[in-house]
Structures are given as structure tokens and as C-alpha cells.
Coordinates of C-alpha atoms in Angstrom, one line a residue:
X562 CA -10.3 -28.8 -7.3
X563 CA -10.3 -30.3 -3.9
X564 CA -7.4 -28.6 -2.0
X565 CA -6.0 -25.1 -1.7
X566 CA -2.6 -24.2 -1.0
X567 CA -2.4 -21.3 1.6
X568 CA 0.1 -20.0 3.6
X569 CA -0.6 -20.0 7.3
X570 CA 1.2 -18.1 10.6
X571 CA 2.3 -20.4 12.6
X572 CA 5.0 -18.4 14.9
X573 CA 5.0 -14.7 15.8
X574 CA 7.8 -12.8 14.9
X575 CA 10.5 -10.7 17.1
X576 CA 11.7 -8.0 14.9
X577 CA 12.0 -8.7 11.2
X578 CA 9.9 -11.6 10.1
X579 CA 11.8 -14.5 9.0
X580 CA 10.5 -17.4 6.7
X581 CA 10.3 -20.1 9.7
X582 CA 7.4 -17.9 11.2
X583 CA 5.3 -19.0 7.6
X584 CA 4.0 -22.4 6.3
X585 CA 2.7 -23.7 3.0
X586 CA -0.4 -25.9 3.7
X587 CA -2.8 -27.5 1.3
X588 CA -6.0 -27.5 3.0
X589 CA -9.3 -28.8 2.0
X590 CA -12.0 -26.6 0.3
X591 CA -15.5 -26.2 2.0
X592 CA -18.7 -26.7 0.3
X593 CA -20.2 -23.9 -0.4
X594 CA -23.0 -22.3 1.3
X595 CA -26.1 -20.3 -0.2
X596 CA -25.0 -16.8 -0.9
X597 CA -21.4 -18.1 -1.4
X598 CA -18.7 -18.0 -4.4
X599 CA -15.5 -19.9 -5.0
X600 CA -12.9 -17.6 -6.5
X601 CA -9.5 -19.0 -8.0
X602 CA -7.2 -16.3 -6.7
X603 CA -5.1 -14.9 -9.9
X604 CA -3.1 -12.2 -8.0
X605 CA -2.8 -10.8 -4.3
X606 CA -1.0 -7.9 -2.4
X607 CA 1.4 -8.1 0.4
X608 CA 1.6 -4.6 2.4
X609 CA 3.5 -2.9 5.2
X610 CA 0.7 -2.8 7.4
X611 CA 0.8 -7.0 7.4
X612 CA 3.2 -6.8 9.5
X613 CA 1.8 -5.4 12.5
X614 CA -1.0 -7.7 12.5
X615 CA 1.4 -10.6 12.8
X616 CA 2.1 -9.4 16.5
X617 CA -0.3 -10.1 19.3
X618 CA -1.4 -6.8 20.3
X619 CA -4.3 -4.5 20.0
X620 CA -4.2 -2.1 16.8
X621 CA -7.2 -0.8 14.4
X622 CA -7.1 -4.2 12.6
X623 CA -7.1 -7.6 14.9
X624 CA -4.1 -9.8 14.8
X625 CA -3.1 -13.0 12.3
X626 CA -4.3 -16.1 14.2
X627 CA -1.7 -18.9 14.7
X628 CA -2.4 -21.7 12.6
X629 CA -4.7 -20.1 10.2
X630 CA -4.4 -18.4 6.5
X631 CA -2.8 -14.9 6.2
X632 CA -5.3 -12.2 5.0
X633 CA -5.0 -9.7 2.5
X634 CA -6.2 -8.0 -0.9
X635 CA -6.8 -10.4 -3.7
X636 CA -8.4 -10.9 -7.3
X637 CA -9.4 -13.9 -9.3
X638 CA -12.2 -15.4 -11.5
X639 CA -15.0 -16.9 -9.9
X640 CA -15.1 -20.4 -10.8
X641 CA -18.4 -21.8 -8.6
X642 CA -21.3 -19.6 -7.3
X643 CA -24.6 -19.9 -5.4
X644 CA -25.0 -16.4 -5.3
X645 CA -27.1 -14.8 -8.2
X646 CA -25.7 -11.6 -8.0
X647 CA -21.9 -12.9 -8.9
X648 CA -21.7 -15.4 -11.7
X649 CA -19.3 -17.6 -12.3
X650 CA -16.7 -16.3 -14.6
X651 CA -16.6 -12.7 -13.4
X652 CA -13.8 -11.3 -12.0
X653 CA -13.4 -10.0 -8.3
X654 CA -11.4 -8.6 -5.6
X655 CA -11.8 -9.8 -1.6
X656 CA -9.7 -9.7 1.4
X657 CA -8.9 -13.5 1.3
X658 CA -5.7 -13.7 -0.3
X659 CA -2.6 -16.0 1.0
X660 CA -4.5 -18.8 -0.7
X661 CA -5.0 -20.2 -4.2
X662 CA -9.0 -21.1 -3.9
X663 CA -11.0 -18.5 -1.5
X664 CA -14.7 -19.6 -0.2
X665 CA -16.6 -16.4 0.7
X666 CA -20.0 -14.7 1.0
X667 CA -20.6 -12.9 -1.9
X668 CA -21.7 -9.5 0.1
X669 CA -17.4 -9.8 0.7
X670 CA -16.6 -9.7 -2.9
X671 CA -16.3 -6.9 -5.5
X672 CA -17.2 -7.5 -9.0
X673 CA -14.5 -5.4 -10.7
X674 CA -14.6 -3.9 -14.5
X675 CA -11.7 -5.1 -16.5
X676 CA -12.8 -3.5 -19.5
X677 CA -11.3 -0.3 -18.1
X678 CA -8.2 -1.7 -16.5
X679 CA -6.3 -5.0 -16.1
X680 CA -7.3 -6.8 -12.9
X681 CA -4.1 -6.0 -11.2
X682 CA -5.0 -2.2 -11.4
X683 CA -7.4 -3.2 -8.6
X684 CA -4.9 -4.2 -6.0
X685 CA -2.7 -0.9 -6.7
X686 CA -4.1 2.4 -8.6
X687 CA -7.7 1.4 -8.7
X688 CA -7.5 -0.2 -5.1
X689 CA -6.8 0.9 -1.4
X690 CA -3.1 1.7 -2.3
X691 CA -4.7 4.4 -4.9
X692 CA -7.1 5.3 -2.3
X693 CA -4.9 5.9 0.3
X694 CA -3.1 8.6 -1.8
X695 CA -6.0 10.2 -2.6
X696 CA -7.3 10.5 0.8
X697 CA -4.3 11.6 2.1
X698 CA -4.0 14.7 -0.3
X699 CA -7.4 15.6 -0.7
X700 CA -8.9 14.9 2.9
X701 CA -6.4 14.3 5.5
X702 CA -3.7 16.8 4.4
X703 CA -5.3 18.7 1.2
X704 CA -2.9 20.1 -1.2
X705 CA -3.9 23.8 -2.6
X706 CA -2.7 25.4 -5.5
X707 CA 1.3 26.5 -5.3
X708 CA 1.9 24.0 -2.6
X709 CA 5.4 22.1 -2.1
X710 CA 4.9 18.8 -1.5
X711 CA 6.7 16.1 0.1
X712 CA 6.3 12.3 0.0
X713 CA 8.0 9.6 2.1
X714 CA 8.5 6.1 0.8
X715 CA 7.8 7.7 -2.6
X716 CA 8.9 5.3 -5.1
X717 CA 6.7 2.4 -3.1
X718 CA 3.2 1.7 -3.8
X719 CA 1.3 4.8 -2.3
X720 CA 4.4 7.0 -2.9
X721 CA 4.2 6.8 -6.5
X722 CA 0.9 7.2 -6.9
X723 CA 0.9 10.3 -4.8
X724 CA 3.6 12.3 -6.4
X725 CA 1.8 12.4 -9.7
X726 CA -1.6 12.9 -7.9
X727 CA -0.3 15.9 -6.0
X728 CA 0.8 17.5 -9.3
X729 CA -2.8 17.1 -10.3
X730 CA -4.2 19.0 -7.6
X731 CA -1.9 21.7 -8.3
X732 CA 1.5 21.5 -6.3
X733 CA 4.3 23.9 -7.6
X734 CA 7.2 21.5 -6.8
X735 CA 6.7 17.6 -5.6
X736 CA 9.7 16.4 -4.1
X737 CA 10.2 12.5 -2.9
X738 CA 11.9 10.5 -0.4
X739 CA 13.4 6.8 -1.4
X740 CA 16.1 4.7 -0.9
X741 CA 19.2 4.4 -3.4
X742 CA 20.1 5.7 -6.7
X743 CA 17.7 3.7 -8.6
X744 CA 14.6 4.2 -7.1
X745 CA 15.6 8.1 -7.0
X746 CA 16.0 8.1 -10.6
X747 CA 12.7 6.6 -10.9
X748 CA 11.2 9.3 -9.3
X749 CA 12.6 11.8 -11.7
X750 CA 12.1 9.6 -15.0
X751 CA 8.7 7.9 -14.5
X752 CA 6.7 9.3 -11.4
X753 CA 6.8 12.8 -12.6
X754 CA 9.0 14.0 -9.1
X755 CA 11.0 17.7 -9.3
X756 CA 13.5 16.3 -7.0
X757 CA 14.6 13.0 -5.2
X758 CA 15.9 12.4 -2.0
X759 CA 18.0 9.7 -1.1
X760 CA 17.5 9.0 2.7
X761 CA 20.8 6.0 2.4
X762 CA 23.1 8.9 1.8
X763 CA 21.9 10.3 5.1
X764 CA 21.5 14.2 6.3
X765 CA 17.7 14.3 5.2
X766 CA 17.3 17.7 7.0
X767 CA 20.4 19.0 4.4
X768 CA 18.8 17.1 1.5
X769 CA 15.4 18.9 1.9
X770 CA 16.6 22.0 2.1
X771 CA 18.4 21.7 -0.8
X772 CA 15.4 20.5 -2.8
X773 CA 12.9 22.9 -0.8
X774 CA 14.9 26.0 0.2
X775 CA 11.7 27.8 0.9
X776 CA 10.1 24.8 2.8
X777 CA 7.1 22.8 2.3
X778 CA 3.4 22.9 3.0
X779 CA 2.4 19.4 2.8
X780 CA 3.9 15.8 4.0
X781 CA 2.6 12.3 3.1
X782 CA 4.2 10.4 6.0
X783 CA 4.2 6.9 5.4
X784 CA 7.9 6.6 7.3
X785 CA 7.8 8.2 10.8
X786 CA 11.1 8.7 12.8
X787 CA 13.9 10.8 10.8
X788 CA 11.6 11.3 7.8
X789 CA 8.8 13.0 10.2
X790 CA 11.3 15.1 12.2
X791 CA 13.3 16.3 9.1
X792 CA 9.5 17.2 7.4
X793 CA 8.5 19.2 10.9
X794 CA 11.8 21.1 10.7
X795 CA 11.1 22.4 7.0
X796 CA 7.5 22.8 7.0
X797 CA 6.0 26.2 6.4
X798 CA 3.2 27.9 8.6
X799 CA 0.1 26.1 8.4
X800 CA 1.8 23.0 6.8
X801 CA -0.5 20.1 7.3
X802 CA 0.8 16.4 7.3
X803 CA -1.1 13.2 6.7
X804 CA 0.4 10.4 8.7
X805 CA -0.3 7.3 6.8
X806 CA 2.3 5.0 8.0
X807 CA 5.7 4.6 10.0
X808 CA 7.4 1.7 8.2
X809 CA 10.9 2.9 10.0
X810 CA 9.5 1.2 13.3
X811 CA 7.6 -2.1 11.9
X812 CA 9.1 -5.0 13.5
X813 CA 11.3 -2.5 15.8
X814 CA 12.3 -4.4 19.0
X815 CA 12.0 -1.2 21.0
X816 CA 10.4 1.6 20.4
X817 CA 11.9 4.0 17.4
X818 CA 12.6 7.4 18.3
X819 CA 10.1 10.1 17.4
X820 CA 10.7 13.7 16.5
X821 CA 12.2 16.1 19.2
X822 CA 10.9 19.2 17.3
X823 CA 7.3 19.1 17.2
X824 CA 6.8 21.9 19.3
X825 CA 8.2 23.6 15.6
X826 CA 4.6 22.1 14.5
X827 CA 2.5 24.0 17.3
X828 CA 4.3 27.0 16.7
X829 CA 3.8 27.1 13.0
X830 CA 0.0 25.8 13.7
X831 CA 0.7 22.4 11.2
X832 CA -1.7 20.0 11.2
X833 CA -0.4 16.4 12.0
X834 CA -3.4 14.2 11.1
X835 CA -3.5 10.2 11.1
X836 CA -5.5 8.3 8.6
X837 CA -7.1 4.5 8.1
X838 CA -8.1 4.3 4.2
X839 CA -10.9 1.9 5.5
X840 CA -12.7 5.0 7.0
X841 CA -12.9 6.6 3.8
X842 CA -14.5 4.0 1.3
X843 CA -17.1 6.4 0.4
X844 CA -14.5 7.6 -1.8
X845 CA -14.0 4.8 -4.0
X846 CA -16.0 5.3 -6.9
X847 CA -15.0 9.0 -7.1
X848 CA -11.3 8.3 -7.1
X849 CA -11.8 5.3 -9.6
X850 CA -13.8 7.3 -11.8
X851 CA -10.9 9.8 -12.4
X852 CA -8.0 7.3 -11.8
X853 CA -9.4 4.7 -14.3
X854 CA -9.2 7.8 -16.9
X855 CA -5.9 8.4 -16.3
X856 CA -4.6 5.1 -16.1
X857 CA -6.2 4.9 -19.6
X858 CA -4.8 8.0 -21.3
X859 CA -0.9 7.3 -19.8
X860 CA -1.5 10.3 -17.3
X861 CA -1.2 8.2 -14.4
X862 CA 2.1 6.0 -14.4
X863 CA 2.2 3.0 -12.2
X864 CA 4.7 0.1 -11.9
X865 CA 4.6 -3.1 -10.3
X866 CA 7.2 -5.6 -8.6
X867 CA 6.3 -9.4 -9.4
X868 CA 6.7 -12.7 -7.2
X869 CA 5.6 -15.9 -8.7
X870 CA 3.8 -18.6 -6.7
X871 CA 2.0 -18.7 -3.4
X872 CA 4.9 -20.2 -1.9
X873 CA 7.4 -17.2 -2.3
X874 CA 4.5 -15.1 -0.7
X875 CA 6.3 -14.7 2.7
X876 CA 9.4 -13.5 0.5
X877 CA 7.6 -11.0 -1.1
X878 CA 6.2 -9.7 2.1
X879 CA 9.9 -9.6 3.4
X880 CA 10.8 -7.6 0.0
X881 CA 8.4 -5.2 0.9
X882 CA 9.4 -4.4 4.6
X883 CA 13.0 -4.2 3.3
X884 CA 12.2 -1.8 0.6
X885 CA 12.7 -4.4 -2.2
X886 CA 9.8 -3.3 -4.4
X887 CA 9.5 -0.4 -7.1
X888 CA 5.6 0.6 -7.0
X889 CA 3.3 -2.0 -5.9
X890 CA 4.4 -5.4 -4.9
X891 CA 2.2 -8.4 -5.9
X892 CA 2.2 -12.2 -6.0
X893 CA 1.4 -13.9 -8.8
X894 CA -0.9 -17.1 -8.4
X895 CA -2.3 -18.0 -11.6
X896 CA -3.1 -17.1 -15.0
X897 CA -5.8 -14.9 -16.1
X898 CA -8.3 -16.2 -18.6

């Protein structure tokens, strides 16, 4: 193999990204240097945060460069190696997705144990997705015994894990918000939620009051906007809010309206704390040690939405941004050996 197909960003979107912002290119593979490996990517992840990197604006991660391949989490098989630490045939995770083959320093890849979980798990439950849920509910907004917990985007990659984790941490009631009857049914039937709020029906405060008449103690916020407002309106004294994302405002052409009831958070001595999962990678071994066992015995249930082919990766990203996925959205690039 001398060329690799990859997806490049060729223009910056205004508002919602469009297919013409992306380009499929066949690029020559570089010669491996000492200490480098060549990975045949088999799976890659698309995630909401990628929309922010498409803008040329300062943020916690640098913007994607125009004319270059995008980046993101991927797993694959090492097909060539000039690094003794990572042999040919190893399965690794790394951050050079959006391409069929990736040449990188061995130190930028992590060999994963496929005897305890399939490779795809390292992009979902055993990857930064699962770690995000764990950090949010143990460090950022710790769940205590008997808490009532609300999770937004609850049928998505992080939310579908977070609801189950909240239960493991001692929550007495777990409520999820999702869009449409298909997703809310999944929350109740598959992901173990006690109640589901369908934001497409409107009246979030009213639905939340029905689901949690005495209020909530912890809120994992992946949406912002009206969801954060409803959560602040329902939160009890001493409540904790983990601010993980704000997908309602991603791609907005003007600033999305924020909550107008934040003084209630002050009066109730509520903690609102942002989190970046990259600041908590020290918890990865602890999380994998717990989650791998839960996956194996069925305690932790996950789902995936799969799109086939590197050429459809932009379609998969647009699907995540519009809420088309249940569980983790993945792009299948090849067949695992």
C-alpha cells in the first residue's frame, strides 16, 4: 500500500457543516522513520467537539488546518513497525483518524488489549467517551448515595454510559433527556434510566418536574441552553453540575441564549464546573479496570451507530451533530483480522 485515502477540511463552515466543506483525497504514505509505526485504521470515531475545531477560533484544542486531514480517535492494526515497543500485528488506539492508514511515532499510540474487549470498545466505553462519563460523575459533579441525577444527550455516546454509571455510584433515581420516542424508549429499556424526558415535546421544566418532583442533585450537561436552564430551575441546595458540552450551540451563527436563572444556582450554593477529559487521563487505568469487567458481565450496556467507509465519515459527523446516533457513532474503515 503506497497511498491512503483521507478526508481533508477544505473550507470552514458557517453554521451547520456541509459536504462541500470536506474533500476525499488519496495521499502518498511517507517512509517510516526510526521509532515510527504504520497503522491500518479499522475504526474511527466522530464526536461533537470536532465541530468547534472546524472554526478558526481559539479554543482548548487547535483548529483543524485547511487542506489537511482531520484528526480524531481511531483504532487499527500495526502493519509496519520501526519501533521495538510496538510490533507488527498489535492493535493500537491513536489520534490520527479520518484516514485509512496512519504513520506516527510509536509513543503516540497505545497498544490495547483485545482479549478483554473488542477494538471498538476503546473508542467508546473504554476510551475517552467512557472516561468522560466517569470523570463527570466522580470528580466534576460527584454522585452521592441517594442522589437524583439528570443526564442530557442521554442516548448518545457519553450519556448512555453516564446513566448506568450514576446507578453504580448510588443514585436513587436517574433521568435522561433525549430527542424523540425511539431514543427515550432506549433510555428506559436498554440503558437503565428510571425516567426519560423528550425535549422535542417542549416544556422541559414541566417534564422535568414530573420526572423529578422533588428536584435533582446532579446534572451532566452536554447540551447547554434550555437544558441548563431547566436543570438550574430544578436543582436542590448543594447540587452539582458538570459542564461537559453545549451541543445546542455548536455551529450557531449567533450566540445561543444562556440561562437567565443563574442566581438560583447562587442561592442554592450549587457548583457549576467545566471539565475537559484530557485533564483527567490519569483516571484511565482505574476506569478501564472497572468498565472492562462491567462490559464483560453485561452490567454496562452499550450501542453503536456504524457508518461504512472513509468516504462517508463527513456524513457520520453531520449525523452526530444532528442527533442521528444512538450510543457511539463509529466509521468502519476495514475488517478486523
